[in-house]
Short mmCIF file of C-alpha atoms in Angstrom, two decimals:
data_model
loop_
_atom_site.label_atom_id
_atom_site.label_comp_id
_atom_site.label_asym_id
_atom_site.label_seq_id
_atom_site.Cartn_x
_atom_site.Cartn_y
_atom_site.Cartn_z
CA MET A 1 120.77 108.40 102.80
CA VAL A 2 117.43 107.02 103.30
CA THR A 3 116.48 106.77 107.10
CA LEU A 4 118.94 110.34 107.44
CA THR A 5 116.56 112.29 105.11
CA SER A 6 113.33 110.71 106.75
CA ALA A 7 114.77 111.59 110.20
CA ARG A 8 115.53 114.90 109.79
CA VAL A 9 112.03 115.21 108.49
CA GLN A 10 110.34 114.11 111.48
CA ARG A 11 112.43 115.66 113.41
CA LYS A 12 111.22 118.92 111.55
CA ASP A 13 107.48 117.82 112.68
CA THR A 14 108.16 117.25 115.80
CA GLU A 15 110.11 120.86 116.53
CA ASP A 16 106.99 122.91 114.43
CA ASN A 17 104.79 121.27 116.46
CA GLY A 18 106.54 121.85 119.58
CA GLY A 19 107.77 118.03 119.99
CA ILE A 20 104.94 116.84 119.35
CA PRO A 21 104.22 114.58 116.26
CA ARG A 22 102.20 115.94 113.98
CA LEU A 23 98.34 115.23 113.29
CA HIS A 24 97.63 114.06 110.08
CA GLY A 25 95.63 117.25 108.44
CA PRO A 26 93.01 115.54 106.59
CA LEU A 27 91.93 112.62 109.49
CA ALA A 28 92.65 115.32 112.00
CA TRP A 29 89.52 117.23 110.19
CA CYS A 30 87.43 114.45 109.23
CA ALA A 31 87.91 113.14 113.33
CA GLY A 32 86.57 116.84 113.80
CA ALA A 33 83.68 116.79 112.04
CA MET A 34 82.96 113.02 113.26
CA ALA A 35 82.62 114.38 117.45
CA LEU A 36 80.14 117.13 115.29
CA LEU A 37 78.44 115.18 113.60
CA ALA A 38 77.52 112.28 116.51
CA VAL A 39 76.33 115.87 118.73
CA THR A 40 74.21 116.72 116.08
CA ALA A 41 73.13 113.19 115.91
CA ALA A 42 72.26 113.11 119.50
CA GLY A 43 70.53 115.57 119.62
CA GLY A 44 68.18 114.39 116.22
CA LEU A 45 67.42 111.53 118.17
CA PHE A 46 65.68 113.84 120.99
CA LEU A 47 64.05 116.11 118.35
CA ASP A 48 63.01 113.72 115.76
CA GLY A 49 60.84 110.83 116.74
CA ARG A 50 61.04 109.23 113.29
CA THR A 51 61.95 104.88 113.18
CA VAL A 52 63.44 103.04 111.07
CA LEU A 53 63.23 98.42 111.92
CA GLY A 54 62.26 99.98 115.34
CA GLU A 55 65.07 102.52 116.25
CA GLY A 56 65.26 106.27 115.80
CA VAL A 57 66.81 107.48 112.23
CA TRP A 58 69.83 109.08 113.31
CA LEU A 59 70.69 106.69 115.66
CA LYS A 60 72.65 104.41 113.59
CA PRO A 61 74.71 107.86 111.75
CA LEU A 62 75.56 108.37 115.20
CA LYS A 63 77.08 104.90 116.09
CA PHE A 64 79.21 105.30 112.72
CA ALA A 65 80.05 109.16 113.78
CA VAL A 66 81.60 107.64 116.97
CA SER A 67 83.42 105.52 115.55
CA PHE A 68 84.52 106.68 112.88
CA GLY A 69 86.07 109.44 114.56
CA LEU A 70 87.68 106.87 116.67
CA TYR A 71 89.33 105.42 113.49
CA THR A 72 90.55 108.41 112.13
CA ILE A 73 91.86 109.98 114.83
CA THR A 74 93.76 106.74 116.06
CA LEU A 75 95.58 106.88 112.14
CA ALA A 76 96.23 110.49 112.27
CA TRP A 77 98.10 109.95 115.29
CA MET A 78 100.00 106.69 114.61
CA ILE A 79 100.80 108.55 110.37
CA GLY A 80 101.84 111.80 112.69
CA ARG A 81 104.14 109.08 114.89
CA THR A 82 105.74 107.84 111.83
CA ASP A 83 109.54 107.84 110.31
CA ARG A 84 109.94 105.86 107.14
CA TRP A 85 107.16 106.72 103.98
CA ARG A 86 105.96 110.06 105.87
CA ARG A 87 104.42 110.97 101.92
CA THR A 88 103.19 107.92 100.87
CA LEU A 89 101.48 107.52 104.44
CA ARG A 90 99.90 110.87 104.18
CA ARG A 91 98.50 110.17 100.48
CA LEU A 92 97.27 106.66 101.75
CA GLY A 93 95.46 108.93 104.76
CA THR A 94 93.67 111.43 102.72
CA VAL A 95 92.62 108.18 100.24
CA THR A 96 91.40 107.33 103.40
CA VAL A 97 88.56 110.49 104.02
CA VAL A 98 88.28 111.41 100.15
CA LEU A 99 87.43 107.77 99.48
CA PHE A 100 86.69 105.80 102.66
CA ILE A 101 84.97 107.43 105.45
CA VAL A 102 83.49 110.65 103.50
CA PRO A 103 81.09 109.02 101.02
CA GLU A 104 79.86 106.34 103.29
CA ILE A 105 78.83 108.54 106.40
CA SER A 106 76.91 110.63 103.80
CA ILE A 107 75.30 108.12 102.57
CA ILE A 108 74.41 107.16 106.18
CA THR A 109 73.73 111.02 107.00
CA PHE A 110 71.41 111.11 103.77
CA GLN A 111 69.75 107.90 104.33
CA ALA A 112 68.76 109.23 108.20
CA VAL A 113 67.72 112.47 106.77
CA ARG A 114 65.48 110.37 104.03
CA GLY A 115 63.45 108.01 106.78
CA GLU A 116 65.10 105.07 105.02
CA ARG A 117 66.83 102.29 106.06
CA SER A 118 71.03 102.82 104.41
CA HIS A 119 72.47 98.96 105.20
CA PHE A 120 71.28 96.66 102.41
CA ASN A 121 68.10 98.47 101.07
CA VAL A 122 67.75 98.26 97.53
CA SER A 123 63.82 98.94 97.48
CA SER A 124 64.32 101.22 94.85
CA THR A 125 67.15 101.97 92.42
CA LEU A 126 68.38 105.10 94.59
CA ASN A 127 68.11 102.97 97.56
CA ASP A 128 70.22 100.21 95.88
CA VAL A 129 73.08 102.39 93.75
CA LEU A 130 73.76 104.12 97.04
CA VAL A 131 74.29 100.59 98.54
CA LYS A 132 76.67 99.80 96.35
CA ALA A 133 78.30 103.06 96.47
CA MET A 134 79.01 101.98 100.22
CA GLY A 135 80.36 99.02 98.99
CA GLY A 136 82.81 99.84 97.01
CA ALA A 137 83.82 102.28 99.72
CA ALA A 138 84.29 99.89 102.16
CA TYR A 139 86.53 97.80 99.83
CA ILE A 140 88.28 101.07 99.37
CA GLY A 141 88.20 101.57 102.95
CA TRP A 142 89.69 97.18 103.49
CA THR A 143 92.85 98.29 101.66
CA MET A 144 93.72 101.54 102.40
CA THR A 145 93.56 99.90 105.80
CA LEU A 146 95.36 96.92 104.71
CA LEU A 147 98.37 99.19 103.28
CA LEU A 148 98.37 101.33 105.87
CA GLY A 149 98.71 98.60 108.46
CA ILE A 150 101.90 97.51 105.78
CA PHE A 151 103.71 100.78 105.74
CA LEU A 152 103.36 101.23 109.10
CA LEU A 153 104.34 97.28 109.72
CA TRP A 154 108.20 98.33 108.47
CA GLN A 155 108.61 101.76 111.10
CA ARG A 156 111.16 102.32 112.85
CA LYS A 157 109.89 102.78 116.39
CA VAL A 158 112.43 103.61 120.10
CA ASP A 159 108.88 102.17 121.87
CA ARG A 160 109.24 98.72 120.18
CA PRO A 161 105.69 97.71 122.50
CA LEU A 162 103.81 100.46 120.95
CA ALA A 163 105.74 99.27 117.25
CA TRP A 164 104.53 95.72 118.42
CA ALA A 165 100.17 97.20 119.05
CA ILE A 166 99.53 99.31 116.29
CA PRO A 167 100.36 97.18 113.33
CA ILE A 168 98.57 94.34 115.16
CA GLY A 169 96.34 96.61 116.23
CA LEU A 170 94.88 97.65 112.46
CA PHE A 171 95.52 93.91 111.46
CA VAL A 172 92.65 92.58 113.90
CA SER A 173 90.84 95.56 112.87
CA LEU A 174 91.21 94.73 109.05
CA ALA A 175 89.73 90.77 110.26
CA GLY A 176 86.62 92.79 112.09
CA MET A 177 86.28 94.59 109.27
CA SER A 178 86.10 91.79 107.09
CA ILE A 179 83.10 90.75 108.80
CA GLY A 180 80.63 93.66 107.48
CA TYR A 181 80.97 90.89 104.30
CA LEU A 182 79.39 88.13 105.46
CA MET A 183 76.37 90.42 106.56
CA THR A 184 75.98 91.59 102.34
CA THR A 185 75.51 87.77 101.34
CA PRO A 186 71.77 87.17 100.89
CA THR A 187 69.33 85.08 103.96
CA ALA A 188 68.20 82.42 102.76
CA ALA A 189 64.67 83.65 102.61
CA GLN A 190 66.02 86.12 100.04
CA GLN A 191 67.71 83.38 98.18
CA ARG A 192 64.63 81.75 97.88
CA ALA A 193 63.02 85.48 96.53
CA LEU A 194 65.85 85.74 93.90
CA ASP A 195 65.42 82.59 92.80
CA ALA A 196 61.58 82.82 92.50
CA GLY A 197 62.51 85.53 90.41
CA GLU A 198 61.52 88.72 92.65
CA HIS A 199 62.63 91.69 93.71
CA PRO A 200 63.42 91.52 97.55
CA ALA A 201 63.26 94.73 99.36
CA THR A 202 66.51 94.15 101.49
CA LEU A 203 69.44 91.90 100.84
CA GLY A 204 72.04 90.91 103.56
CA ALA A 205 71.21 90.97 106.93
CA HIS A 206 73.14 91.48 110.43
CA SER A 207 71.01 89.26 112.51
CA VAL A 208 71.12 85.28 112.54
CA GLY A 209 67.78 83.99 113.36
CA VAL A 210 65.93 86.42 113.58
CA LEU A 211 65.10 89.52 111.60
CA ASP A 212 66.94 92.38 111.70
CA GLY A 213 64.53 94.88 113.40
CA GLY A 214 63.38 92.47 116.26
CA ALA A 215 64.72 92.94 120.24
CA GLY A 216 67.75 94.47 121.00
CA LEU A 217 70.07 95.88 123.36
CA PRO A 218 69.84 99.52 124.11
CA LEU A 219 71.53 102.27 122.22
CA THR A 220 73.50 99.19 120.60
CA ASP A 221 70.33 97.69 119.21
CA TRP A 222 72.92 94.22 118.79
CA ALA A 223 70.07 91.51 118.84
CA THR A 224 68.15 89.64 121.53
CA GLY A 225 66.46 87.35 119.84
CA GLY A 226 69.64 85.41 117.30
CA GLY A 227 72.95 86.12 116.12
CA ASP A 228 74.34 89.39 115.65
CA LEU A 229 77.40 89.88 113.02
CA ARG A 230 77.47 93.44 114.44
CA VAL A 231 79.28 92.09 118.18
CA ALA A 232 82.38 90.97 116.06
CA HIS A 233 82.56 93.31 114.03
CA PHE A 234 82.95 96.37 116.65
CA VAL A 235 85.33 94.05 118.88
CA GLY A 236 87.72 93.84 116.07
CA LEU A 237 86.88 97.03 114.51
CA HIS A 238 88.50 98.84 117.46
CA ALA A 239 91.47 97.10 118.08
CA LEU A 240 93.28 99.62 116.23
CA GLN A 241 93.13 101.89 119.80
CA LEU A 242 92.63 99.75 122.00
CA LEU A 243 95.94 97.82 121.64
CA PRO A 244 98.04 100.98 121.12
CA LEU A 245 96.36 102.70 124.27
CA ALA A 246 97.64 98.70 125.89
CA ALA A 247 100.68 99.97 125.03
CA VAL A 248 101.23 103.14 126.10
CA GLY A 249 99.15 102.34 129.49
CA LEU A 250 101.79 99.83 129.89
CA GLY A 251 104.92 102.57 129.36
CA MET A 252 102.99 104.11 131.93
CA LEU A 253 102.68 101.81 134.70
CA ALA A 254 106.89 100.20 134.09
CA GLY A 255 107.32 103.14 136.16
CA ARG A 256 105.82 102.18 139.37
CA LEU A 257 105.94 98.24 138.40
CA PRO A 258 109.14 97.05 138.00
CA LEU A 259 108.61 93.19 136.27
CA LEU A 260 106.94 96.72 132.88
CA ARG A 261 110.65 98.29 132.66
CA GLY A 262 111.58 95.96 129.96
CA GLU A 263 110.75 96.65 126.85
CA GLY A 264 110.27 92.35 125.50
CA THR A 265 108.49 92.04 128.84
CA ARG A 266 105.77 94.81 127.48
CA THR A 267 105.98 93.60 124.33
CA ALA A 268 105.47 89.96 124.95
CA LEU A 269 101.99 91.31 126.54
CA ILE A 270 100.98 92.84 123.50
CA VAL A 271 100.98 90.50 122.04
CA VAL A 272 99.79 87.89 124.20
CA GLY A 273 96.69 90.85 123.77
CA GLY A 274 96.54 90.81 120.40
CA ALA A 275 96.03 87.18 120.07
CA GLY A 276 93.83 87.49 123.04
CA HIS A 277 91.37 90.33 121.14
CA ALA A 278 91.69 88.12 117.32
CA GLY A 279 90.53 85.30 119.69
CA LEU A 280 87.75 86.93 121.07
CA THR A 281 86.39 88.55 117.97
CA ALA A 282 86.77 84.75 116.43
CA LEU A 283 84.81 83.37 119.10
CA LEU A 284 81.72 86.80 118.83
CA LEU A 285 81.12 85.96 115.39
CA TRP A 286 81.25 81.93 116.25
CA GLN A 287 78.30 82.70 118.64
CA ALA A 288 76.56 84.87 115.96
CA GLU A 289 76.61 82.28 112.80
CA ARG A 290 75.14 79.91 115.46
CA GLY A 291 71.93 82.05 115.84
CA GLN A 292 72.87 82.87 119.64
CA PRO A 293 71.89 86.36 121.80
CA LEU A 294 75.27 88.11 123.08
CA LEU A 295 73.93 87.18 126.11
CA GLU A 296 72.80 83.63 125.89
CA PRO A 297 75.57 81.49 125.18
CA ASP A 298 75.35 78.19 125.13
CA ARG A 299 77.57 75.74 127.73
CA LEU A 300 79.91 75.53 124.42
CA THR A 301 79.88 78.82 123.90
CA LEU A 302 81.61 79.95 127.80
CA THR A 303 83.21 76.51 127.73
CA THR A 304 85.52 78.00 124.89
CA ALA A 305 85.50 81.81 125.75
CA ALA A 306 86.51 80.25 129.82
CA TRP A 307 89.51 78.03 127.51
CA LEU A 308 89.96 82.00 125.61
CA VAL A 309 90.25 83.71 128.85
CA GLY A 310 93.07 80.69 130.78
CA ALA A 311 95.27 80.79 127.53
CA VAL A 312 95.60 84.76 128.00
CA VAL A 313 96.21 84.22 131.80
CA VAL A 314 98.56 81.42 131.16
CA ALA A 315 101.08 83.43 129.23
CA VAL A 316 100.18 86.36 130.85
CA ALA A 317 102.14 85.02 133.83
CA VAL A 318 104.37 83.22 131.87
CA VAL A 319 105.74 85.82 129.97
CA LEU A 320 105.82 88.13 133.70
CA ALA A 321 107.02 84.86 135.55
CA THR A 322 109.94 85.49 132.94
CA ALA A 323 110.58 89.17 133.83
CA SER A 324 110.70 88.39 137.48
CA ARG A 325 113.41 85.90 136.70
CA ASP A 326 115.08 87.39 134.50
CA ARG A 327 114.73 90.34 137.09
CA ARG A 328 116.51 88.36 139.43
CA ASP A 329 119.69 87.36 137.88
CA SER A 330 120.45 90.42 136.15
CA PRO A 331 123.22 92.15 138.21
CA GLY A 332 122.25 94.80 141.02
CA GLY A 333 118.36 93.04 140.05
#
């Protein structure tokens, strides 16, 4: 009865929308708002010459608007494709917008308008309250993403590769989000100040081995003089988009490449890709924690990266070789 009811609900939703699954409304509208904010922030970079830690005050709202825009439109699309627990998923999506995205981006933008640093800034009572509010919103966002991942994991989908790509992408994204909590730990210098009874203006940092605000890469501002936790944070977080896109891409290629026509083959490739993405996130975190700039890895980091790439290549070769063998052995192969 439940399955039949949910199927009718999904059929009604898609028929009312020309056969296209509906997007989750609040998440889709939020994605549109993030696009508008990104355009506004980009304009602010050219029109507003103020800086915070050496970067334009509007760079952080721009980066977060793009990131949140990708996050929300992807979730809106995923929820629109579900066939079970639709009402629960929609409510979780709405809570994500109201209690995570809106507070987080509002505080970041508000601080940009004030010309203040948004993260780690405890230099005044107001700044301290805003940092704590962002931390609370981030915890809610992490929890909502976990719950969405759990419910999406048990969806019945026709396309098995996508059915695997969505939850794997969500859980790798959760790992990437978790790296943000490492940034809130006081640095050694900040901890010494706290132990001495002082009140440092900042608590936490994204750079390792150097102070925040030093030389950085263009646009991203990732540290070039030391490690930067934001690299692994960014890569892990956006598995949410990359793995489902990979599943869709493999499905499109299946029409031209016979080896990819089997759902089992494409599913195995998605699992390998997910493992590789998780491994890359872990490698980048390890590199940053050792104080190494992204573009200056040492021999140990390069060797580990080579092993990771090699393992992924071998796994992909095994999957494709198995698909080729099964195709030859099948009737009419």
